[in-house]
Tab-separated table of C-alpha atoms in Angstrom:
chain	number	residue	atom	x	y	z
A	1065	UNK	CA	4.854	0.112	-19.635
A	1066	UNK	CA	8.242	-1.679	-19.005
A	1067	UNK	CA	7.260	-4.683	-20.590
A	1068	UNK	CA	6.612	-6.292	-24.368
A	1069	UNK	CA	4.777	-9.073	-25.972
A	1070	UNK	CA	7.433	-11.724	-27.625
A	1071	UNK	CA	5.750	-14.204	-29.905
A	1072	UNK	CA	7.170	-17.382	-30.885
A	1073	UNK	CA	5.945	-20.594	-32.400
A	1074	UNK	CA	8.777	-23.143	-31.632
A	1075	UNK	CA	6.079	-25.782	-31.287
A	1076	UNK	CA	3.316	-26.573	-33.857
A	1077	UNK	CA	-0.533	-25.947	-32.482
A	1078	UNK	CA	-3.733	-26.905	-34.273
A	1079	UNK	CA	-4.718	-23.374	-35.008
A	1080	UNK	CA	-1.438	-21.986	-35.945
A	1081	UNK	CA	-1.316	-19.143	-33.175
A	1082	UNK	CA	1.694	-18.332	-31.730
A	1083	UNK	CA	2.618	-18.272	-28.095
A	1084	UNK	CA	3.258	-15.016	-26.373
A	1085	UNK	CA	5.280	-14.192	-23.148
A	1086	UNK	CA	5.956	-10.851	-21.602
A	1087	UNK	CA	9.628	-9.823	-22.097
A	1088	UNK	CA	10.930	-7.045	-19.590
A	1089	UNK	CA	12.333	-4.002	-21.352
A	1090	UNK	CA	14.138	-0.549	-20.428
A	1091	UNK	CA	11.577	1.564	-22.464
A	1092	UNK	CA	9.702	4.225	-20.759
A	1093	UNK	CA	7.455	6.726	-22.822
A	1094	UNK	CA	5.437	10.102	-22.029
A	1095	UNK	CA	2.140	11.087	-23.685
A	1096	UNK	CA	2.581	12.433	-27.161
A	1097	UNK	CA	5.752	10.260	-28.073
A	1098	UNK	CA	5.558	8.531	-30.974
A	1099	UNK	CA	7.002	5.090	-31.992
A	1100	UNK	CA	7.195	2.916	-35.032
A	1101	UNK	CA	6.381	-0.889	-34.229
A	1102	UNK	CA	7.600	-3.832	-36.699
A	1103	UNK	CA	6.542	-7.417	-36.667
A	1104	UNK	CA	9.455	-9.400	-38.254
A	1105	UNK	CA	8.898	-12.856	-39.561
A	1106	UNK	CA	11.153	-15.509	-40.370
A	1107	UNK	CA	9.941	-18.838	-40.871
A	1108	UNK	CA	8.493	-20.055	-37.652
A	1109	UNK	CA	10.334	-17.170	-35.892
A	1110	UNK	CA	8.596	-13.856	-35.037
A	1111	UNK	CA	9.678	-10.810	-33.270
A	1112	UNK	CA	8.239	-7.189	-32.458
A	1113	UNK	CA	10.662	-4.278	-32.439
A	1114	UNK	CA	9.921	-0.451	-32.118
A	1115	UNK	CA	11.807	2.549	-32.342
A	1116	UNK	CA	11.149	5.984	-30.910
A	1117	UNK	CA	10.538	8.456	-33.831
A	1118	UNK	CA	11.610	11.765	-32.077
A	1119	UNK	CA	10.822	13.976	-29.213
A	1120	UNK	CA	7.220	14.860	-27.760
A	1121	UNK	CA	5.505	17.406	-29.672
A	1122	UNK	CA	3.507	19.194	-27.229
A	1123	UNK	CA	0.673	20.116	-29.419
A	1124	UNK	CA	0.103	16.497	-29.965
A	1125	UNK	CA	0.560	15.171	-26.361
A	1126	UNK	CA	-2.890	13.765	-25.485
A	1127	UNK	CA	-4.301	15.131	-22.220
A	1128	UNK	CA	-2.976	13.007	-19.248
A	1129	UNK	CA	-5.214	10.455	-17.480
A	1130	UNK	CA	-4.427	11.990	-14.060
A	1131	UNK	CA	-5.067	8.576	-12.174
A	1132	UNK	CA	-5.070	8.243	-8.137
A	1133	UNK	CA	-2.422	9.468	-5.757
A	1134	UNK	CA	-1.823	7.856	-2.783
A	1135	UNK	CA	0.477	8.459	0.416
A	1136	UNK	CA	2.253	5.381	1.934
A	1137	UNK	CA	4.353	5.691	4.693
A	1138	UNK	CA	5.368	4.478	8.463
A	1139	UNK	CA	2.214	6.290	9.842
A	1140	UNK	CA	0.048	3.768	7.748
A	1141	UNK	CA	2.103	0.752	7.648
A	1142	UNK	CA	2.853	1.624	4.100
A	1143	UNK	CA	-0.655	0.862	2.964
A	1144	UNK	CA	-2.358	3.381	0.717
A	1145	UNK	CA	-4.197	6.432	1.828
A	1146	UNK	CA	-5.519	8.107	-0.998
A	1147	UNK	CA	-4.598	11.837	-1.550
A	1148	UNK	CA	-7.358	14.284	-2.256
A	1149	UNK	CA	-7.489	15.939	-5.818
A	1150	UNK	CA	-8.087	19.559	-6.237
A	1151	UNK	CA	-11.090	20.738	-8.303
A	1152	UNK	CA	-9.442	23.968	-9.052
A	1153	UNK	CA	-5.817	23.473	-9.586
A	1154	UNK	CA	-5.758	20.126	-11.975
A	1155	UNK	CA	-2.780	17.787	-11.031
A	1156	UNK	CA	-2.781	18.838	-7.431
A	1157	UNK	CA	-3.331	16.269	-4.600
A	1158	UNK	CA	-3.331	16.550	-0.911
A	1159	UNK	CA	-3.155	14.705	2.359
A	1160	UNK	CA	-2.993	15.326	6.125
A	1161	UNK	CA	-1.090	13.123	8.115
A	1162	UNK	CA	-1.291	12.739	11.979
A	1163	UNK	CA	2.061	10.950	13.507
A	1164	UNK	CA	1.294	7.926	15.627
A	1165	UNK	CA	4.706	7.954	16.104
A	1166	UNK	CA	7.860	10.143	16.105
A	1167	UNK	CA	9.063	10.190	12.506
A	1168	UNK	CA	6.872	10.133	9.467
A	1169	UNK	CA	8.721	8.479	6.474
A	1170	UNK	CA	6.745	8.160	3.356
A	1171	UNK	CA	6.492	8.022	-0.498
A	1172	UNK	CA	4.066	9.193	-3.144
A	1173	UNK	CA	2.441	6.313	-4.960
A	1174	UNK	CA	0.148	6.421	-8.167
A	1175	UNK	CA	-2.795	3.899	-8.551
A	1176	UNK	CA	-1.566	1.755	-5.702
A	1177	UNK	CA	1.091	0.434	-8.011
A	1178	UNK	CA	4.533	-0.113	-6.556
A	1179	UNK	CA	6.010	0.448	-10.161
A	1180	UNK	CA	4.692	4.145	-10.064
A	1181	UNK	CA	6.475	5.416	-7.072
A	1182	UNK	CA	7.522	9.081	-6.331
A	1183	UNK	CA	10.514	9.738	-4.020
A	1184	UNK	CA	13.660	11.776	-3.256
A	1185	UNK	CA	16.870	11.184	-5.027
A	1186	UNK	CA	18.260	9.756	-1.267
A	1187	UNK	CA	17.095	8.180	2.008
A	1188	UNK	CA	15.354	9.964	4.732
A	1189	UNK	CA	15.227	13.298	2.645
A	1190	UNK	CA	14.288	16.039	4.673
A	1191	UNK	CA	13.227	18.629	1.812
A	1192	UNK	CA	11.419	18.266	-1.280
A	1193	UNK	CA	13.701	19.976	-3.683
A	1194	UNK	CA	13.585	17.338	-6.021
A	1195	UNK	CA	11.005	14.568	-6.810
A	1196	UNK	CA	12.051	11.377	-9.009
A	1197	UNK	CA	9.721	8.749	-10.533
A	1198	UNK	CA	7.461	7.386	-11.295
A	1199	UNK	CA	9.776	4.200	-10.939
A	1200	UNK	CA	10.301	0.809	-9.376
A	1201	UNK	CA	13.530	1.027	-7.992
A	1202	UNK	CA	12.435	3.456	-4.829
A	1203	UNK	CA	13.399	1.094	-1.987
A	1204	UNK	CA	14.641	2.703	1.092
A	1205	UNK	CA	14.380	6.216	-0.552
A	1206	UNK	CA	11.840	8.353	1.571
A	1207	UNK	CA	11.020	11.878	2.564
A	1208	UNK	CA	10.783	12.401	6.388
A	1209	UNK	CA	8.781	14.755	8.104
A	1210	UNK	CA	10.704	14.529	11.498
A	1211	UNK	CA	7.765	14.821	13.460
A	1212	UNK	CA	6.503	14.133	16.864
A	1213	UNK	CA	3.682	12.113	18.079
A	1214	UNK	CA	0.322	14.227	17.464
A	1215	UNK	CA	1.857	16.249	14.777
A	1216	UNK	CA	-0.583	16.722	11.942
A	1217	UNK	CA	1.210	17.707	8.606
A	1218	UNK	CA	-0.665	18.950	5.106
A	1219	UNK	CA	1.337	17.269	2.525
A	1220	UNK	CA	0.919	18.316	-1.158
A	1221	UNK	CA	2.083	16.672	-4.449
A	1222	UNK	CA	1.296	18.198	-7.744
A	1223	UNK	CA	2.129	16.991	-11.254
A	1224	UNK	CA	1.428	18.740	-14.458
A	1225	UNK	CA	3.100	18.755	-18.314
A	1226	UNK	CA	4.758	22.169	-18.828
A	1227	UNK	CA	6.198	22.579	-22.479
A	1228	UNK	CA	6.518	18.742	-22.795
A	1229	UNK	CA	7.931	18.312	-19.404
A	1230	UNK	CA	6.521	15.897	-16.582
A	1231	UNK	CA	7.078	18.383	-13.707
A	1232	UNK	CA	6.498	17.108	-10.406
A	1233	UNK	CA	6.560	18.845	-6.960
A	1234	UNK	CA	5.929	18.297	-3.378
A	1235	UNK	CA	5.703	20.277	-0.331
A	1236	UNK	CA	4.654	19.771	3.326
A	1237	UNK	CA	3.985	21.805	6.388
A	1238	UNK	CA	2.986	21.306	9.997
A	1239	UNK	CA	-0.696	22.661	10.552
A	1240	UNK	CA	-1.005	21.429	14.239
A	1241	UNK	CA	0.555	19.979	17.076
A	1242	UNK	CA	-0.872	18.039	20.444
A	1243	UNK	CA	1.205	17.214	23.185
A	1244	UNK	CA	-0.427	13.450	23.333
A	1245	UNK	CA	1.295	10.014	23.886
A	1246	UNK	CA	0.536	7.041	21.668
A	1247	UNK	CA	-1.319	5.293	24.397
A	1248	UNK	CA	-3.654	8.377	24.573
A	1249	UNK	CA	-4.196	8.329	20.911
A	1250	UNK	CA	-5.347	4.651	21.347
A	1251	UNK	CA	-7.402	4.753	24.181
A	1252	UNK	CA	-9.643	7.696	22.453
A	1253	UNK	CA	-9.728	5.726	19.334
A	1254	UNK	CA	-7.236	7.570	17.175
A	1255	UNK	CA	-4.724	4.686	17.284
A	1256	UNK	CA	-3.446	3.094	14.006
A	1257	UNK	CA	-3.730	-0.411	14.157
A	1258	UNK	CA	-3.530	-3.209	11.444
A	1259	UNK	CA	-4.475	-6.961	11.317
A	1260	UNK	CA	-1.855	-8.841	9.288
A	1261	UNK	CA	-2.849	-12.548	8.500
A	1262	UNK	CA	-2.696	-15.780	6.317
A	1263	UNK	CA	-5.231	-14.577	3.793
A	1264	UNK	CA	-2.458	-13.245	1.764
A	1265	UNK	CA	0.620	-14.884	3.152
A	1266	UNK	CA	1.133	-12.349	5.797
A	1267	UNK	CA	1.852	-9.865	3.500
A	1268	UNK	CA	-0.553	-6.526	3.550
A	1269	UNK	CA	-1.769	-5.086	6.411
A	1270	UNK	CA	-5.116	-4.040	7.054
A	1271	UNK	CA	-6.175	-1.084	9.130
A	1272	UNK	CA	-8.578	-1.537	11.849
A	1273	UNK	CA	-11.104	1.325	12.415
A	1274	UNK	CA	-12.429	2.587	15.957
A	1275	UNK	CA	-16.415	1.584	15.836
A	1276	UNK	CA	-17.210	3.560	19.233
A	1277	UNK	CA	-16.104	0.619	21.587
A	1278	UNK	CA	-13.567	-0.942	19.785
A	1279	UNK	CA	-10.986	-1.226	16.810
A	1280	UNK	CA	-12.393	-3.614	14.278
A	1281	UNK	CA	-11.834	-5.176	10.874
A	1282	UNK	CA	-13.546	-7.695	8.555
A	1283	UNK	CA	-11.897	-10.905	7.811
A	1284	UNK	CA	-13.339	-12.976	4.849
A	1285	UNK	CA	-12.284	-16.971	5.372
A	1286	UNK	CA	-10.653	-18.555	2.327
A	1287	UNK	CA	-10.747	-22.062	0.978
A	1288	UNK	CA	-8.856	-23.704	3.995
A	1289	UNK	CA	-11.815	-22.725	6.250
A	1290	UNK	CA	-9.981	-21.138	8.794
A	1291	UNK	CA	-7.509	-17.932	8.789
A	1292	UNK	CA	-4.768	-16.884	11.400
A	1293	UNK	CA	-3.883	-13.164	12.332
A	1294	UNK	CA	-1.841	-11.112	14.649
A	1295	UNK	CA	-2.522	-7.183	15.222
A	1296	UNK	CA	0.110	-4.778	14.607
A	1297	UNK	CA	0.389	-1.401	16.825
A	1298	UNK	CA	1.628	1.592	14.853
A	1299	UNK	CA	2.642	1.648	11.110
A	1300	UNK	CA	6.608	0.728	11.408
A	1301	UNK	CA	5.759	-3.114	11.797
A	1302	UNK	CA	7.945	-3.606	14.708
A	1303	UNK	CA	5.298	-3.990	17.482
A	1304	UNK	CA	2.490	-6.607	17.484
A	1305	UNK	CA	0.042	-7.985	19.853
A	1306	UNK	CA	-0.473	-11.815	19.839
A	1307	UNK	CA	-2.063	-14.448	22.162
A	1308	UNK	CA	-0.096	-16.567	24.767
A	1309	UNK	CA	-0.904	-19.649	22.836
A	1310	UNK	CA	-1.339	-20.443	19.234
A	1311	UNK	CA	-4.574	-20.781	17.206
A	1312	UNK	CA	-6.461	-18.677	20.258
A	1313	UNK	CA	-9.708	-17.589	19.936
A	1314	UNK	CA	-12.659	-16.554	22.189
A	1315	UNK	CA	-13.208	-20.218	23.169
A	1316	UNK	CA	-9.640	-20.834	23.983
A	1317	UNK	CA	-8.650	-19.429	27.265
A	1318	UNK	CA	-5.520	-17.163	26.859
A	1319	UNK	CA	-3.799	-13.927	27.559
A	1320	UNK	CA	-3.084	-10.838	25.154
A	1321	UNK	CA	0.495	-10.217	24.843
A	1322	UNK	CA	2.321	-7.201	23.607
A	1323	UNK	CA	2.594	-4.677	22.106
A	1324	UNK	CA	5.960	-6.456	21.650
A	1325	UNK	CA	8.867	-6.441	19.407
A	1326	UNK	CA	9.524	-9.869	18.217
A	1327	UNK	CA	8.592	-12.241	15.567
A	1328	UNK	CA	6.448	-14.689	17.866
A	1329	UNK	CA	4.730	-17.614	15.780
A	1330	UNK	CA	1.589	-17.402	18.052
A	1331	UNK	CA	-1.790	-16.091	16.087
A	1332	UNK	CA	-5.451	-15.719	16.724
A	1333	UNK	CA	-7.148	-18.394	14.142
A	1334	UNK	CA	-10.919	-17.872	13.120
A	1335	UNK	CA	-11.946	-21.560	12.233
A	1336	UNK	CA	-9.799	-23.510	14.908
A	1337	UNK	CA	-12.570	-24.109	17.318
A	1338	UNK	CA	-15.796	-25.605	15.774
A	1339	UNK	CA	-17.978	-22.908	17.615
A	1340	UNK	CA	-16.844	-20.598	15.136
A	1341	UNK	CA	-18.998	-22.092	12.494
A	1342	UNK	CA	-16.336	-20.888	9.897
A	1343	UNK	CA	-16.656	-22.104	6.315
A	1344	UNK	CA	-14.618	-20.926	3.171
A	1345	UNK	CA	-16.338	-17.642	1.870
A	1346	UNK	CA	-17.971	-16.691	5.271
A	1347	UNK	CA	-16.818	-12.895	7.002
A	1348	UNK	CA	-16.227	-12.428	10.604
A	1349	UNK	CA	-16.065	-8.896	12.319
A	1350	UNK	CA	-12.551	-9.108	14.287
A	1351	UNK	CA	-12.475	-6.672	17.209
A	1352	UNK	CA	-9.880	-5.646	19.585
A	1353	UNK	CA	-11.243	-4.174	22.938
A	1354	UNK	CA	-9.679	-2.016	25.444
A	1355	UNK	CA	-10.285	-1.532	28.963
A	1356	UNK	CA	-8.865	1.562	31.320
A	1357	UNK	CA	-7.218	2.555	27.900
A	1358	UNK	CA	-5.280	-0.602	27.598
A	1359	UNK	CA	-5.584	-3.789	25.374
A	1360	UNK	CA	-7.962	-6.488	26.800
A	1361	UNK	CA	-9.109	-8.978	24.686
A	1362	UNK	CA	-9.821	-9.931	20.913
A	1363	UNK	CA	-13.175	-11.414	19.986
A	1364	UNK	CA	-15.060	-11.959	16.881
A	1365	UNK	CA	-18.417	-12.593	15.235
A	1366	UNK	CA	-19.545	-14.060	12.127
A	1367	UNK	CA	-21.486	-11.697	9.939
A	1368	UNK	CA	-25.081	-13.014	8.327
């Protein structure tokens, strides 16, 4: 872990306890490595230090906790889709990815942590000859499938310990291809759409799923008693749907705009109208409807 507890006791306390703070370090370690940890005390000052004792002894290395591995890319709006682990080949993980838009940039992430990213050494790498990580300095360094709309790729990532070394391998192959447009995928319920909203500061997109008649996603109302949102079309983040007026909803006449590549401040707001009966902790099912294969309206209903 890239961090350590530093102890200090600059101010007196009733129980004599020292304050602790997390200090960044550049140390990284592998299972099986040994360290000597020392606590030094000089009056009111305390400091913790450590030193690596030597190379890894493979015979003493504990069995690695494999954790969960996820794929994140422009096809899923950089959210986390879990890769399926193999039960016959330990350390192997697989994901099938359908491209909603041309391209296909991605990284592999362990346990949904952006501090544990596996990536190529360069930007938009077209081959997987080298896998770097896990690391946190991965921004912009992605693999690229260079696929077309409707292509399905099978991506396999493996991680295993061989003679004390952390060996990572990545591969992908095109398993099927369909001549289809983004609009056609949306019309048949196979589009990639996401809610982005005020509940987390407009940070993490939430996937909308096809329920047989519309794209839907649940929203829980926070302490303010209202939540605002827009709808992102595709995983790239550029194209969005928004209303023609701010704080729009089922009880306020408006038009659905987009998908547009703009940064409009206009959004739908659950709880703006009293008829929503929104309150802190209540949940709503937001639905994006289609008519003749086109986006038509956004509605929501309170869940019991």
